[in-house]
Coordinates of C-alpha atoms in Angstrom, one line a residue:
M5 CA -14.3 10.0 -16.9
P6 CA -14.0 11.1 -20.6
E7 CA -17.0 11.3 -22.8
T8 CA -17.6 8.1 -24.8
V9 CA -19.9 7.2 -27.7
D10 CA -22.6 4.6 -27.4
E11 CA -20.6 2.0 -29.4
P12 CA -16.9 2.8 -28.8
C13 CA -14.2 1.5 -31.1
R14 CA -16.7 0.2 -33.7
D15 CA -16.0 2.6 -36.6
T16 CA -13.8 5.4 -37.8
A17 CA -15.7 8.0 -35.9
S18 CA -15.3 6.2 -32.6
L19 CA -11.8 4.7 -33.2
C20 CA -9.9 3.7 -30.0
D21 CA -6.3 4.7 -29.4
L22 CA -5.5 1.1 -28.5
V23 CA -7.2 -2.3 -28.7
L24 CA -5.8 -5.3 -26.9
R25 CA -7.2 -8.8 -27.8
G26 CA -6.6 -12.1 -26.1
E27 CA -8.0 -15.4 -25.0
R28 CA -7.2 -14.6 -21.4
V29 CA -8.3 -11.2 -20.1
L30 CA -9.0 -10.9 -16.3
T31 CA -12.3 -9.0 -16.0
P32 CA -14.4 -8.5 -12.9
S33 CA -16.4 -11.6 -14.0
G34 CA -13.3 -13.8 -14.4
I35 CA -10.8 -14.6 -17.1
R36 CA -12.5 -14.4 -20.5
P37 CA -11.6 -14.1 -24.2
C38 CA -12.0 -10.4 -24.7
E39 CA -11.1 -7.3 -26.7
V40 CA -10.3 -4.2 -24.6
G41 CA -10.6 -0.7 -26.1
V42 CA -8.7 2.3 -24.7
R43 CA -9.2 5.9 -25.4
D44 CA -7.5 8.9 -23.6
G45 CA -6.0 6.5 -21.1
I46 CA -9.3 5.1 -20.0
I47 CA -10.9 1.7 -20.7
V48 CA -13.9 2.4 -22.9
A49 CA -14.9 -1.1 -24.1
V50 CA -14.5 -4.7 -22.9
E51 CA -16.2 -6.9 -25.4
P52 CA -16.1 -10.7 -26.3
L53 CA -13.2 -11.7 -28.5
G54 CA -14.3 -11.4 -32.1
T55 CA -16.4 -8.3 -31.7
G56 CA -14.0 -6.4 -34.0
L57 CA -13.1 -3.3 -31.9
R58 CA -11.1 -0.9 -34.0
G59 CA -8.1 1.0 -32.8
R60 CA -5.2 3.1 -34.1
E61 CA -3.0 0.3 -32.7
T62 CA -4.1 -3.3 -32.1
I63 CA -2.1 -5.7 -29.9
D64 CA -2.8 -9.4 -30.0
L65 CA -1.8 -11.2 -26.8
A66 CA 0.3 -14.4 -27.1
A67 CA -1.4 -17.7 -26.2
D68 CA 0.5 -17.9 -22.9
E69 CA -0.3 -14.3 -21.8
T70 CA -3.1 -13.0 -19.5
L71 CA -4.1 -9.4 -19.5
L72 CA -4.5 -8.2 -15.9
P73 CA -5.5 -4.9 -14.2
G74 CA -2.3 -3.2 -13.0
L75 CA -1.4 -4.0 -9.4
V76 CA -1.9 -1.5 -6.6
D77 CA 0.8 -1.4 -3.9
T78 CA -0.3 0.7 -1.0
H79 CA 2.7 0.1 1.2
V80 CA 6.0 1.4 -0.4
H81 CA 8.8 3.3 1.2
V82 CA 10.3 5.5 -1.5
N83 CA 12.4 7.5 1.0
E84 CA 12.9 10.5 -1.3
P85 CA 13.8 13.3 -0.4
G86 CA 16.3 12.9 2.4
R87 CA 17.3 9.3 2.0
T88 CA 17.3 9.0 -1.7
E89 CA 20.5 6.9 -1.5
W90 CA 18.2 4.2 0.0
E91 CA 15.6 4.5 -2.7
G92 CA 14.0 7.2 -5.0
F93 CA 11.0 7.8 -7.1
A94 CA 12.7 7.0 -10.4
S95 CA 14.2 3.7 -9.2
A96 CA 11.2 2.6 -7.1
T97 CA 8.6 3.2 -9.8
R98 CA 10.7 1.5 -12.5
A99 CA 10.8 -1.5 -10.2
A100 CA 7.0 -1.3 -9.7
A101 CA 6.3 -1.1 -13.4
A102 CA 8.6 -4.1 -14.1
G103 CA 6.5 -6.1 -11.6
G104 CA 3.1 -5.1 -13.1
V105 CA 2.4 -2.5 -10.4
T106 CA 0.9 0.6 -11.9
T107 CA 0.0 2.6 -8.7
I108 CA 1.9 2.9 -5.5
V109 CA 1.0 4.8 -2.3
D110 CA 4.1 6.1 -0.6
M111 CA 4.6 5.9 3.2
P112 CA 5.3 9.1 5.2
L113 CA 8.7 7.8 6.3
N114 CA 11.7 7.4 5.8
S115 CA 11.9 10.6 3.8
V116 CA 13.2 13.8 5.4
P117 CA 11.0 15.6 6.1
P118 CA 8.4 12.9 7.0
T119 CA 4.9 13.6 5.5
V120 CA 3.4 14.9 8.7
S121 CA 2.2 18.3 7.5
V122 CA 0.9 19.9 4.3
E123 CA 4.2 21.6 3.8
A124 CA 6.1 18.3 4.0
L125 CA 3.6 16.7 1.6
D126 CA 4.3 19.5 -0.9
V127 CA 8.0 18.7 -0.6
K128 CA 7.3 15.0 -1.3
R129 CA 5.1 15.8 -4.3
R130 CA 7.7 18.1 -5.8
A131 CA 10.3 15.3 -5.5
A132 CA 8.0 12.7 -7.2
A133 CA 6.8 14.9 -10.0
H134 CA 8.2 14.3 -13.5
Q135 CA 10.3 11.2 -12.5
S136 CA 7.7 8.6 -11.7
F137 CA 7.0 5.7 -14.1
V138 CA 3.8 4.7 -12.4
D139 CA 1.0 6.7 -10.6
V140 CA 2.0 7.8 -7.1
G141 CA -0.2 8.7 -4.1
F142 CA 0.7 9.5 -0.6
W143 CA -0.1 8.6 3.0
G144 CA 0.2 11.2 5.7
G145 CA 1.8 10.5 9.1
A146 CA 0.3 10.5 12.6
V147 CA 3.0 11.4 15.2
P148 CA 2.8 12.9 18.6
G149 CA 1.7 16.5 18.4
N150 CA 0.4 16.7 14.8
T151 CA -3.3 16.0 15.4
P152 CA -4.1 19.5 14.1
D153 CA -2.3 18.6 10.8
L154 CA -4.5 15.6 10.1
R155 CA -7.5 17.4 8.6
P156 CA -5.4 19.7 6.5
L157 CA -3.5 16.7 5.1
H158 CA -6.8 15.0 4.4
D159 CA -8.0 18.0 2.6
A160 CA -4.8 18.1 0.6
G161 CA -5.5 14.7 -0.7
V162 CA -3.6 12.0 1.3
F163 CA -5.3 8.7 1.3
G164 CA -5.1 8.3 5.1
F165 CA -2.5 8.2 7.9
K166 CA 0.1 5.9 9.2
C167 CA 1.3 5.6 12.8
F168 CA 3.6 3.3 14.8
L169 CA 2.9 1.9 18.2
V170 CA 6.6 1.0 18.6
H171 CA 9.8 2.9 17.6
S172 CA 9.7 3.4 13.8
G173 CA 13.4 2.9 13.3
V174 CA 13.9 6.6 12.5
D175 CA 13.9 9.3 15.2
E176 CA 12.1 11.9 13.1
F177 CA 8.9 9.8 13.0
P178 CA 8.1 9.0 16.6
H179 CA 5.5 6.5 17.7
L180 CA 2.2 7.1 19.3
D181 CA 1.1 5.6 22.6
V182 CA -2.3 3.9 22.6
D183 CA -4.1 6.9 24.1
E184 CA -2.6 9.2 21.4
M185 CA -3.7 6.7 18.7
E186 CA -7.3 6.8 19.9
R187 CA -7.3 10.6 20.0
D188 CA -6.2 10.6 16.4
L189 CA -8.8 8.0 15.5
V190 CA -11.5 10.4 16.7
E191 CA -10.1 13.1 14.4
I192 CA -9.8 10.6 11.5
A193 CA -13.3 9.3 12.0
A194 CA -14.7 12.9 11.5
T195 CA -13.4 12.8 7.9
D196 CA -14.0 9.1 7.3
S197 CA -10.3 8.7 6.6
L198 CA -8.2 5.7 7.5
L199 CA -5.5 5.0 10.1
L200 CA -2.8 2.5 9.2
V201 CA -1.1 1.0 12.2
H202 CA 2.3 -0.6 12.6
A203 CA 0.9 -2.8 15.4
E204 CA 3.7 -4.1 17.8
D205 CA 3.5 -3.4 21.5
P206 CA 6.7 -1.8 22.8
H207 CA 6.3 -3.2 26.3
T208 CA 6.1 -6.8 25.1
I209 CA 9.2 -6.2 23.0
D210 CA 11.1 -4.6 26.0
D211 CA 10.3 -7.7 28.0
A212 CA 11.6 -10.1 25.3
P213 CA 15.2 -11.1 25.0
A214 CA 17.3 -8.6 23.1
P215 CA 18.7 -9.7 19.8
D216 CA 22.4 -10.0 19.7
G217 CA 24.5 -11.3 16.8
R218 CA 24.0 -13.5 13.8
R219 CA 21.4 -16.1 15.0
Y220 CA 18.1 -15.6 13.4
A221 CA 16.3 -17.5 16.2
D222 CA 17.5 -14.9 18.6
F223 CA 16.1 -12.1 16.5
L224 CA 12.8 -13.9 16.1
A225 CA 12.5 -14.3 19.8
S226 CA 13.1 -10.5 20.3
R227 CA 9.9 -9.7 18.3
P228 CA 7.4 -12.3 19.6
R229 CA 3.9 -12.8 18.2
G230 CA 2.6 -11.5 21.5
A231 CA 3.8 -8.0 20.6
E232 CA 1.6 -8.0 17.5
N233 CA -1.3 -9.6 19.3
V234 CA -1.4 -7.1 22.1
A235 CA -1.1 -4.1 19.8
I236 CA -3.8 -5.4 17.4
A237 CA -6.1 -5.8 20.3
H238 CA -5.6 -2.1 21.2
V239 CA -6.3 -1.1 17.6
I240 CA -9.5 -3.2 17.5
E241 CA -10.8 -1.7 20.7
S242 CA -9.9 1.9 19.8
A243 CA -11.6 1.5 16.4
R244 CA -14.6 -0.1 18.0
R245 CA -15.0 2.9 20.5
T246 CA -14.4 5.6 17.9
G247 CA -16.1 4.1 14.9
A248 CA -13.0 5.0 12.8
R249 CA -11.6 3.0 9.9
A250 CA -8.4 1.2 11.0
H251 CA -6.0 -0.9 9.0
V252 CA -3.4 -3.3 10.4
L253 CA -0.2 -3.2 8.5
H254 CA 2.0 -6.2 7.5
L255 CA 0.4 -8.9 9.7
S256 CA 2.8 -11.7 10.5
S257 CA 1.3 -13.3 13.6
S258 CA -1.4 -15.8 12.8
D259 CA -2.3 -15.8 16.5
A260 CA -4.1 -12.5 15.8
L261 CA -6.5 -14.0 13.2
P262 CA -9.3 -15.1 15.6
M263 CA -9.6 -11.6 17.2
I264 CA -9.7 -10.1 13.7
V265 CA -12.5 -12.4 12.7
T266 CA -14.4 -11.4 15.8
A267 CA -13.9 -7.7 15.2
K268 CA -15.1 -7.9 11.7
R269 CA -18.1 -10.0 12.7
D270 CA -18.9 -7.3 15.2
G271 CA -18.8 -4.6 12.6
V272 CA -15.5 -2.9 13.5
A273 CA -14.2 -1.0 10.5
L274 CA -11.0 -3.1 10.3
T275 CA -9.0 -4.2 7.3
V276 CA -5.7 -6.1 7.4
E277 CA -2.8 -6.6 5.0
T278 CA 0.1 -9.0 4.8
C279 CA 3.2 -9.2 2.6
P280 CA 4.9 -11.6 0.2
H281 CA 7.7 -12.2 2.6
Y282 CA 5.4 -13.6 5.3
L283 CA 3.7 -15.8 2.7
T284 CA 6.7 -17.2 0.9
L285 CA 9.6 -17.3 3.4
V286 CA 9.8 -19.2 6.7
A287 CA 12.0 -18.8 9.8
E288 CA 13.3 -22.3 9.5
E289 CA 15.1 -21.5 6.3
V290 CA 16.5 -18.0 7.2
P291 CA 20.3 -18.4 7.4
D292 CA 22.1 -17.1 10.4
G293 CA 23.7 -13.8 9.4
G294 CA 21.2 -13.5 6.6
T295 CA 20.2 -9.9 7.3
A296 CA 18.6 -9.5 3.9
F297 CA 15.7 -11.3 5.5
K298 CA 15.4 -9.0 8.5
C299 CA 12.1 -7.1 8.8
C300 CA 9.8 -6.0 11.6
P301 CA 7.6 -7.8 12.5
P302 CA 9.8 -10.8 11.5
I303 CA 9.4 -13.7 9.2
R304 CA 7.9 -16.5 11.3
E305 CA 7.6 -20.3 11.1
A306 CA 6.1 -22.5 8.3
A307 CA 3.0 -23.4 10.3
N308 CA 2.4 -19.7 10.9
R309 CA 2.7 -19.0 7.1
D310 CA 0.1 -21.7 6.4
L311 CA -2.4 -20.0 8.7
L312 CA -1.8 -16.6 7.1
W313 CA -2.7 -18.2 3.7
Q314 CA -5.9 -19.6 5.3
G315 CA -6.6 -16.1 6.6
L316 CA -6.4 -14.8 3.0
E317 CA -8.6 -17.5 1.7
D318 CA -11.4 -17.0 4.2
G319 CA -11.2 -13.2 3.9
T320 CA -9.8 -12.4 7.4
I321 CA -6.8 -10.8 5.7
D322 CA -7.9 -8.4 3.0
C323 CA -4.9 -7.8 0.8
I324 CA -1.2 -8.3 0.0
V325 CA 1.2 -5.4 -0.4
S326 CA 5.0 -5.3 -0.6
D327 CA 6.1 -3.2 2.4
H328 CA 9.1 -2.4 0.1
S329 CA 11.5 -0.9 2.7
P330 CA 15.0 -0.7 1.2
S331 CA 18.2 0.7 2.6
T332 CA 21.8 1.0 1.5
L333 CA 23.9 -2.1 1.7
D334 CA 26.0 -1.0 4.6
L335 CA 22.9 -0.5 6.8
K336 CA 22.1 -4.2 6.2
D337 CA 25.4 -5.0 8.0
L338 CA 26.2 -7.7 5.4
E339 CA 29.8 -8.0 6.5
N340 CA 28.9 -9.0 10.1
G341 CA 25.3 -10.3 9.6
D342 CA 24.3 -8.9 13.0
F343 CA 20.5 -8.9 13.3
A344 CA 20.7 -6.5 16.2
V345 CA 22.1 -3.6 14.2
A346 CA 20.9 -4.3 10.6
W347 CA 18.2 -2.2 9.0
G348 CA 14.8 -4.1 9.0
G349 CA 13.2 -4.1 5.6
V350 CA 12.7 -6.3 2.6
S351 CA 13.1 -5.2 -1.0
S352 CA 10.5 -6.9 -3.2
L353 CA 8.5 -4.3 -5.1
Q354 CA 9.4 -5.8 -8.5
L355 CA 8.9 -9.4 -7.5
G356 CA 5.6 -9.4 -5.6
L357 CA 3.3 -10.8 -8.2
A358 CA 5.7 -13.6 -9.2
L359 CA 6.3 -14.5 -5.5
V360 CA 2.7 -14.6 -4.5
W361 CA 1.6 -16.4 -7.7
T362 CA 4.3 -19.0 -7.4
E363 CA 3.1 -19.9 -3.9
A364 CA -0.6 -19.5 -4.6
R365 CA -0.4 -21.8 -7.6
A366 CA 1.3 -24.4 -5.5
R367 CA -1.6 -24.2 -3.1
G368 CA -4.2 -24.6 -5.9
L369 CA -5.4 -21.0 -5.8
P370 CA -6.3 -19.2 -9.0
L371 CA -4.7 -16.1 -10.5
E372 CA -8.0 -14.2 -10.1
R373 CA -7.7 -14.4 -6.3
V374 CA -4.1 -13.2 -6.4
V375 CA -5.1 -10.2 -8.5
R376 CA -8.0 -9.4 -6.1
W377 CA -5.6 -9.5 -3.2
M378 CA -2.9 -7.4 -4.9
S379 CA -5.0 -5.0 -7.0
T380 CA -8.7 -4.8 -6.3
R381 CA -8.7 -4.8 -2.5
P382 CA -5.8 -2.4 -2.0
A383 CA -7.5 0.1 -4.3
E384 CA -10.7 -0.3 -2.5
I385 CA -9.2 0.1 1.0
A386 CA -7.3 3.2 -0.1
R387 CA -10.3 4.5 -2.1
L388 CA -8.2 5.0 -5.2
E389 CA -10.5 6.1 -7.9
G390 CA -10.3 4.3 -11.2
K391 CA -7.9 1.6 -10.1
G392 CA -8.0 -2.1 -9.4
H393 CA -10.3 -3.4 -12.1
L394 CA -10.1 -4.1 -15.8
A395 CA -13.5 -2.6 -16.6
V396 CA -15.1 0.2 -18.6
G397 CA -14.5 3.6 -17.0
Y398 CA -11.3 2.5 -15.1
D399 CA -7.8 3.7 -15.9
A400 CA -6.1 1.6 -18.7
D401 CA -3.4 0.4 -16.2
L402 CA -2.7 -3.1 -17.4
A403 CA -0.1 -5.9 -17.1
V404 CA 0.6 -8.6 -19.7
F405 CA 1.5 -11.6 -17.5
A406 CA 3.0 -14.9 -18.7
A407 CA 1.8 -17.1 -15.8
D408 CA 3.8 -20.2 -16.8
E409 CA 7.2 -18.6 -17.6
V410 CA 9.9 -19.3 -15.1
L411 CA 12.4 -16.7 -13.9
V412 CA 15.4 -16.9 -11.6
V413 CA 15.8 -13.8 -9.4
D414 CA 19.0 -11.9 -10.3
V415 CA 19.6 -8.8 -8.2
A416 CA 21.5 -7.2 -11.1
R417 CA 18.3 -7.2 -13.1
L418 CA 16.1 -5.6 -10.4
H419 CA 15.4 -1.9 -10.7
H420 CA 15.3 -0.9 -7.1
K421 CA 18.3 1.2 -6.1
N422 CA 20.4 -1.1 -3.8
P423 CA 21.1 -4.7 -5.1
I424 CA 19.9 -6.8 -2.3
T425 CA 16.9 -9.0 -1.7
P426 CA 16.3 -12.2 0.2
Y427 CA 14.9 -13.8 -3.0
A428 CA 18.3 -13.8 -4.8
G429 CA 18.6 -17.0 -6.8
R430 CA 15.0 -18.1 -6.1
H431 CA 13.1 -19.8 -9.0
L432 CA 9.7 -18.2 -9.5
T433 CA 6.9 -18.7 -11.9
G434 CA 5.2 -15.8 -13.7
V435 CA 6.8 -12.9 -15.7
V436 CA 5.3 -9.5 -16.5
R437 CA 6.1 -8.9 -20.1
T438 CA 4.6 -5.5 -20.6
T439 CA 3.0 -2.9 -18.3
Y440 CA 0.6 -0.3 -19.6
L441 CA 0.0 3.0 -17.8
H442 CA -3.0 5.0 -19.0
G443 CA -3.0 2.9 -22.2
R444 CA 0.7 3.4 -23.0
P445 CA 3.5 0.8 -22.5
V446 CA 6.0 1.8 -19.9
D447 CA 9.3 2.1 -21.6
F448 CA 11.5 2.8 -18.5
V449 CA 12.9 5.9 -20.2
E450 CA 10.1 8.5 -20.2
P451 CA 8.4 8.8 -16.8
T452 CA 4.7 9.2 -17.5
G453 CA 3.3 8.5 -14.0
R454 CA 0.9 11.0 -12.4
L455 CA 0.5 12.1 -8.9
V456 CA -2.9 10.9 -7.6
R457 CA -4.8 12.1 -4.5
R458 CA -7.9 11.2 -2.6
G459 CA -11.1 12.2 -4.5
P460 CA -11.2 13.1 -8.2
R461 CA -9.1 11.0 -10.4
R462 CA -6.9 13.7 -11.9
E463 CA -4.9 16.5 -10.2

């Protein structure tokens, strides 16, 4: 943290680089009329409106704008290098910034090579450097045979490790069986790192009817809730035995909530995420042939969605992240609409805040809770230093949000690389008007994002 004077931004000697003033500033104590002072990319003052902080530049927020801490999305598949035609750092981070996301943590697949060694991590970092519009961190991968690579990756600054318990969709990132996962958890516990688990049980899926053709109901039946429930039970018991920190990715099965509640009550070091598509879309409305909606685990029924929201409200589910997993249009098999062959992934990085806020608002939930789920908790779980709060000492990563403004989703105006999303044409409430990264507005021309790693804030 940079040196600060006792009374920052009060006189010429302590002038801030930037002061933002508004009636609605979301601080850790709630939405308040505040002035926010920024120097050297760090928040150095948060004072009541009218204090008179002085800056080289002063911005007065409009009456309909709320200043938020930048969102933190810890589940993004950028795919570069190797599958940059699917997505890349420049396009993905532009999309992030447009949606108020100021930090992403990139998944170890579907890039080539996958991030399963320090050498592969170096390749990924070189690809991301100098073309990212938001800050970027990295997860490592846990695959069969790379247990000796986990500690070196941890020491190199990854925020934790991802594994699959079912086929990942790409052959170069094979899945672990339950025994392999537990062996890796022992190694991960030794460094107090984190294992992220795509929790679906392959045997349950093998026993389910195979998907074939355009009917969404058939695809949904091929990835039953039981596949998640069985796998999550394995994660819980392995975390219990090893004492390791474990994180369940993209929860879609509300059936698993009671066992998660019990595990947390028992002191298991378990956290859980879900995604905008599970909270805003329902199986009953997915059109046959609508492969833009395909993801794994799948979008489930409306009653299931309501229970996921309850899980968020009572704290069983910790956070909301995008699982932005794009592909080229041909891999979505749009011409045939065959769920059996289409790539499974939803593109929503730019839209997450508006999607979740639109639904939360309809359910009577305040903006403060949405930001906690989408900024504060992801930063805490990943242990991202300096992120997730609008408070003194934190990075000046901010989003100016017009919570009442309506938008209609137009794929031509989205920044991610391939123009497809299941939200096309959807009416949403909430628009990000400006995103600040380290105290500077993102202009979508000059990439000023930094590579971040576990531990000290700056590389």
